[in-house]
Amino acid sequence: MIVGTAGHIDHGKTALVKALTGIDADRLKEEKARGITIDLGYAYSDLGDGRQLGFVDVPGHERFVHNMLAGATGIDAALLVVSAAEGIKPQTVEHLQIVDLLGLDRGIVALTKADLADDDQILERMAEIETLLSTTSLRGAEIVPVSALTGDGIDELKTKLLALGESGKATTGFARLAVDRCFLLPGAGVVVTGTIHAGEIRPDDRLILTPSGLEARVRSLHAQNRPAEVGRAGERCALNLTGPRLSKDAIRRGDWIVSPDLHAPTDRIDVRLSLLPSETASLRHWSPAHVHLGAAHVMGRVALLEGEKLAPGDSMLAQLVLDEKIGAVAGDRVVLRDPSALRTIGGAAIVDPFGPPRNRRAERRLAELTALAAPDDEALAGVLRLEAGYVDLARFGVARNLRPAEVERLLGEAEGAQVAGYGFLAATLAAAHDDMLATLKAFHAEKPDAPGLQGERLRLAMKKRWPAPVFAALLDREVRAKSLVVDGPFLRLPGHSLTLGSKDEALWQKISAELTRDRFKPPRVRDFAQAYGVPEGDTRKLLQRLAKLGRVVELAPDHYFLRPAVAEMIAIANGFGQEFTAAEFRDKLDNGRKLAILILEFFDRQGITIRRGDLRRTVPQKLERYGKPPEPAVSPSAPVRSG
Ligand SMILES: Nc1nc2c(ncn2[C@@H]2O[C@H](COP(=O)(O)OP(=O)(O)OP(=O)(O)O)[C@@H](O)[C@H]2O)c(=O)[nH]1
Ligand SMILES: [Mg+2]
């Protein structure tokens, strides 16, 4: 269990930690010289029965509140220290505000230097403190008079701290540790310390530094100051890291060390923001602020999403636009301080760590944020019901540090279904199915001669406009279910087939027989017209229609080939396995030099072949441009011999 101190300068925090643990957490030379705490100090006390109390000792000086903030993140409970001699002072109030904004509702107040006050004074201080706590997350917390000098009350305080118990952070998510220190240990190399906010870390784990993206492997670790095989959420850990580009200078306080699945630095964070009631003026849109998240501290601006001003004591959805990228997960608490870092002005809970750069104030975005502000299960169900109708499940998982299996479970609970990484409600899928099929049906009715719609046309023609990747997922689902058919570049209903008029059909029968017989050297439009006594214009029109249907391909003006024959010729060209000449190609097709060159020029135009001087080669990606080549004809089986 990790306890963080809080309280005004000189009120006895470090002395109290020493009385509780025997350890002086002030380790810097400057701290000793000035008699004040500047940076975070750490102390552990083993209670002998396997239990342990860990302390993060913070500075009370108003200039070092940013350090206090880095220390207060990830603690289980707050130990608010108030001097019985001095009572409530500015940083007593500010540290308590921070504890409140971080959502810490477990803590104890130590009324220190009790040896310097009489009983009446102590009772008076206790009443003042009780009033101060009453509007915060620590309301009702116990107040224990203690003296680090005489030792009075120390054992009682220890017992009461232990009784608070651990806060129980989620070990189910991917690992994330907030780095508060990084140093070089002779013989070991780079060591970072910090609190694990979620998940577990073990030796040999491969982790990533957020935001830098540097890779690190855990060589060994200490949890709560002892060598360990695993560090769990809620524990303070020291990790000995190695990595190709890792160095002490590449790691800073405020970085996160995360499982690779969770590495997603962001500089636009959508939050629910509260302005402290003690503020004297409203916060205006686009105000600059110091933003503290985890152990990180960056500058940013506050984009208000639901108005131009936020009044003291009020809350509103907002987007924090940061000067630098950081790691963030929904539910994380953020503390804001004024631009000159003189006072804490408010705090926020992260709703979506990946805020959009555009349309962030649009009504549908605000509705989405309202849904996302709920606990995980309700949030997923809520977002599925929104007008957009789908959830990008991977993004949802990373934003909230949920493993894919957990997202899947939540989706099942919300009675949703997954299609290619997107979640939908069954009713939404049914509506999309109906919409897609009705759109195609209407198209077929309007254009019975057309083979179908191309994918993008279908997407744009539907009643509901899906984003292209979501549409692709929905379309794939329908194709798999055979609700619609992919026909070359076209999508059509399975029942839709083009029928030619009986005259055309009869003509096509004759023409197709000719095209089949001489598939590499077919007659041309004029030849058919003459042969069958049909006007040339009508013959041409029929073949143009058949080309639209994908049955024939016009390789040169008025010169049509059967589509499978084109696929076969591509296979023949590819069959050379290397560059080939027009003459070699002609010899395979046996169709004359002039025609062979016309065909190859057509292939060149289509990008199926690339020509270099007299040589050509095929382009692998284009080989199936006209479908797969027909199976080679099966040779007639040898007559069965008897005997
Ligand atoms: N008489 C008396 N003096 C105390 C007691 N606790 C602390 N002090 C004295 O108060 C002074 C400040 O104590 P610290 O523990 O350094 O105070 P702090 O809250 O850690 O101060 P910062 O870290 O700088 O905010 C020191 O001179 C201590 O000896 C106590 O219980 N009784
Ligand atoms: Mg101190």
mmCIF file of C-alpha atoms in Angstrom, residues 179-303:
data_model
loop_
_atom_site.group_PDB
_atom_site.id
_atom_site.type_symbol
_atom_site.label_atom_id
_atom_site.label_comp_id
_atom_site.label_asym_id
_atom_site.label_seq_id
_atom_site.Cartn_x
_atom_site.Cartn_y
_atom_site.Cartn_z
ATOM 1 C CA VAL A 179 7.809 7.106 -14.569
ATOM 2 C CA ASP A 180 8.826 9.471 -11.789
ATOM 3 C CA ARG A 181 12.578 8.878 -11.724
ATOM 4 C CA CYS A 182 15.272 7.557 -14.021
ATOM 5 C CA PHE A 183 18.898 6.972 -13.093
ATOM 6 C CA LEU A 184 21.969 4.918 -13.945
ATOM 7 C CA LEU A 185 22.888 2.171 -11.531
ATOM 8 C CA PRO A 186 26.545 1.114 -11.779
ATOM 9 C CA GLY A 187 26.672 -2.434 -13.108
ATOM 10 C CA ALA A 188 22.982 -2.518 -13.993
ATOM 11 C CA GLY A 189 22.367 0.388 -16.352
ATOM 12 C CA VAL A 190 19.153 2.321 -16.780
ATOM 13 C CA VAL A 191 16.709 2.085 -13.899
ATOM 14 C CA VAL A 192 13.305 3.768 -13.821
ATOM 15 C CA THR A 193 10.963 3.975 -10.885
ATOM 16 C CA GLY A 194 7.267 4.684 -10.782
ATOM 17 C CA THR A 195 3.835 3.401 -9.938
ATOM 18 C CA ILE A 196 2.121 0.719 -12.000
ATOM 19 C CA HIS A 197 -1.310 2.127 -12.807
ATOM 20 C CA ALA A 198 -2.625 -0.997 -14.506
ATOM 21 C CA GLY A 199 -1.639 -4.526 -15.428
ATOM 22 C CA GLU A 200 1.479 -6.422 -14.436
ATOM 23 C CA ILE A 201 5.160 -6.218 -15.355
ATOM 24 C CA ARG A 202 7.602 -9.147 -15.318
ATOM 25 C CA PRO A 203 11.248 -9.674 -16.186
ATOM 26 C CA ASP A 204 11.732 -10.124 -19.954
ATOM 27 C CA ASP A 205 8.588 -8.149 -20.793
ATOM 28 C CA ARG A 206 8.990 -6.024 -23.887
ATOM 29 C CA LEU A 207 7.588 -2.589 -23.250
ATOM 30 C CA ILE A 208 7.443 0.777 -25.013
ATOM 31 C CA LEU A 209 8.147 4.252 -23.731
ATOM 32 C CA THR A 210 5.295 6.661 -24.379
ATOM 33 C CA PRO A 211 5.501 9.184 -25.998
ATOM 34 C CA SER A 212 8.975 8.514 -27.450
ATOM 35 C CA GLY A 213 8.196 5.026 -28.738
ATOM 36 C CA LEU A 214 11.570 3.653 -27.605
ATOM 37 C CA GLU A 215 11.638 -0.090 -27.020
ATOM 38 C CA ALA A 216 12.707 -1.496 -23.684
ATOM 39 C CA ARG A 217 13.096 -4.956 -22.192
ATOM 40 C CA VAL A 218 12.765 -5.526 -18.470
ATOM 41 C CA ARG A 219 15.978 -7.091 -17.225
ATOM 42 C CA SER A 220 14.895 -7.282 -13.602
ATOM 43 C CA LEU A 221 12.570 -5.496 -11.260
ATOM 44 C CA HIS A 222 11.950 -4.467 -7.700
ATOM 45 C CA ALA A 223 8.421 -4.107 -6.393
ATOM 46 C CA GLN A 224 7.929 -2.091 -3.215
ATOM 47 C CA ASN A 225 11.691 -1.950 -2.719
ATOM 48 C CA ARG A 226 12.236 -5.737 -2.921
ATOM 49 C CA PRO A 227 13.446 -7.924 -5.795
ATOM 50 C CA ALA A 228 10.367 -9.429 -7.403
ATOM 51 C CA GLU A 229 9.185 -11.696 -10.216
ATOM 52 C CA VAL A 230 6.174 -9.504 -10.892
ATOM 53 C CA GLY A 231 5.086 -5.940 -10.266
ATOM 54 C CA ARG A 232 1.340 -5.375 -10.069
ATOM 55 C CA ALA A 233 -1.006 -2.423 -10.438
ATOM 56 C CA GLY A 234 -0.823 -0.242 -7.339
ATOM 57 C CA GLU A 235 2.797 -1.142 -6.581
ATOM 58 C CA ARG A 236 5.796 1.118 -6.833
ATOM 59 C CA CYS A 237 8.426 -0.521 -8.974
ATOM 60 C CA ALA A 238 11.987 -0.046 -10.076
ATOM 61 C CA LEU A 239 12.657 -1.514 -13.512
ATOM 62 C CA ASN A 240 16.130 -2.255 -14.827
ATOM 63 C CA LEU A 241 15.679 -1.698 -18.562
ATOM 64 C CA THR A 242 17.695 -2.442 -21.675
ATOM 65 C CA GLY A 243 16.969 -1.406 -25.216
ATOM 66 C CA PRO A 244 18.812 -0.560 -28.411
ATOM 67 C CA ARG A 245 18.405 3.204 -28.151
ATOM 68 C CA LEU A 246 17.696 3.435 -24.449
ATOM 69 C CA SER A 247 19.661 5.840 -22.282
ATOM 70 C CA LYS A 248 19.105 7.726 -19.070
ATOM 71 C CA ASP A 249 18.610 10.949 -21.008
ATOM 72 C CA ALA A 250 15.976 9.378 -23.268
ATOM 73 C CA ILE A 251 13.618 8.876 -20.315
ATOM 74 C CA ARG A 252 11.928 11.637 -18.353
ATOM 75 C CA ARG A 253 9.595 11.955 -15.406
ATOM 76 C CA GLY A 254 6.110 11.901 -16.879
ATOM 77 C CA ASP A 255 6.858 9.255 -19.492
ATOM 78 C CA TRP A 256 4.835 6.074 -19.385
ATOM 79 C CA ILE A 257 6.247 2.608 -19.807
ATOM 80 C CA VAL A 258 3.522 0.576 -21.414
ATOM 81 C CA SER A 259 2.698 -2.688 -23.089
ATOM 82 C CA PRO A 260 3.152 -2.216 -26.875
ATOM 83 C CA ASP A 261 -0.626 -2.620 -27.284
ATOM 84 C CA LEU A 262 -1.162 0.528 -25.266
ATOM 85 C CA HIS A 263 1.380 2.828 -26.905
ATOM 86 C CA ALA A 264 -0.730 5.638 -28.406
ATOM 87 C CA PRO A 265 0.626 9.094 -27.554
ATOM 88 C CA THR A 266 -1.910 11.885 -27.886
ATOM 89 C CA ASP A 267 -2.051 15.663 -27.676
ATOM 90 C CA ARG A 268 -5.826 16.127 -27.876
ATOM 91 C CA ILE A 269 -7.640 14.819 -24.870
ATOM 92 C CA ASP A 270 -11.384 15.139 -24.369
ATOM 93 C CA VAL A 271 -12.340 15.503 -20.717
ATOM 94 C CA ARG A 272 -15.047 16.552 -18.308
ATOM 95 C CA LEU A 273 -13.495 19.625 -16.730
ATOM 96 C CA SER A 274 -14.403 21.193 -13.383
ATOM 97 C CA LEU A 275 -13.342 24.656 -12.328
ATOM 98 C CA LEU A 276 -12.681 25.008 -8.589
ATOM 99 C CA PRO A 277 -15.359 26.977 -6.688
ATOM 100 C CA SER A 278 -12.549 29.063 -5.184
ATOM 101 C CA GLU A 279 -11.677 30.563 -8.583
ATOM 102 C CA THR A 280 -12.630 34.236 -8.778
ATOM 103 C CA ALA A 281 -13.246 34.414 -12.512
ATOM 104 C CA SER A 282 -14.675 32.179 -15.217
ATOM 105 C CA LEU A 283 -12.318 30.148 -17.363
ATOM 106 C CA ARG A 284 -12.454 31.280 -20.971
ATOM 107 C CA HIS A 285 -12.281 29.169 -24.102
ATOM 108 C CA TRP A 286 -8.687 28.569 -25.274
ATOM 109 C CA SER A 287 -7.120 29.598 -21.947
ATOM 110 C CA PRO A 288 -3.564 28.346 -21.510
ATOM 111 C CA ALA A 289 -2.877 26.089 -18.536
ATOM 112 C CA HIS A 290 -0.370 23.743 -16.956
ATOM 113 C CA VAL A 291 -1.662 20.231 -17.453
ATOM 114 C CA HIS A 292 -0.652 17.484 -15.003
ATOM 115 C CA LEU A 293 -1.485 13.876 -15.835
ATOM 116 C CA GLY A 294 0.132 10.947 -14.078
ATOM 117 C CA ALA A 295 3.673 12.123 -13.454
ATOM 118 C CA ALA A 296 3.596 14.216 -16.645
ATOM 119 C CA HIS A 297 3.492 17.975 -16.788
ATOM 120 C CA VAL A 298 2.936 19.806 -20.086
ATOM 121 C CA MET A 299 1.558 23.118 -21.263
ATOM 122 C CA GLY A 300 -1.710 23.200 -23.137
ATOM 123 C CA ARG A 301 -4.873 25.077 -23.970
ATOM 124 C CA VAL A 302 -8.400 24.432 -22.851
ATOM 125 C CA ALA A 303 -10.950 24.270 -25.651
#
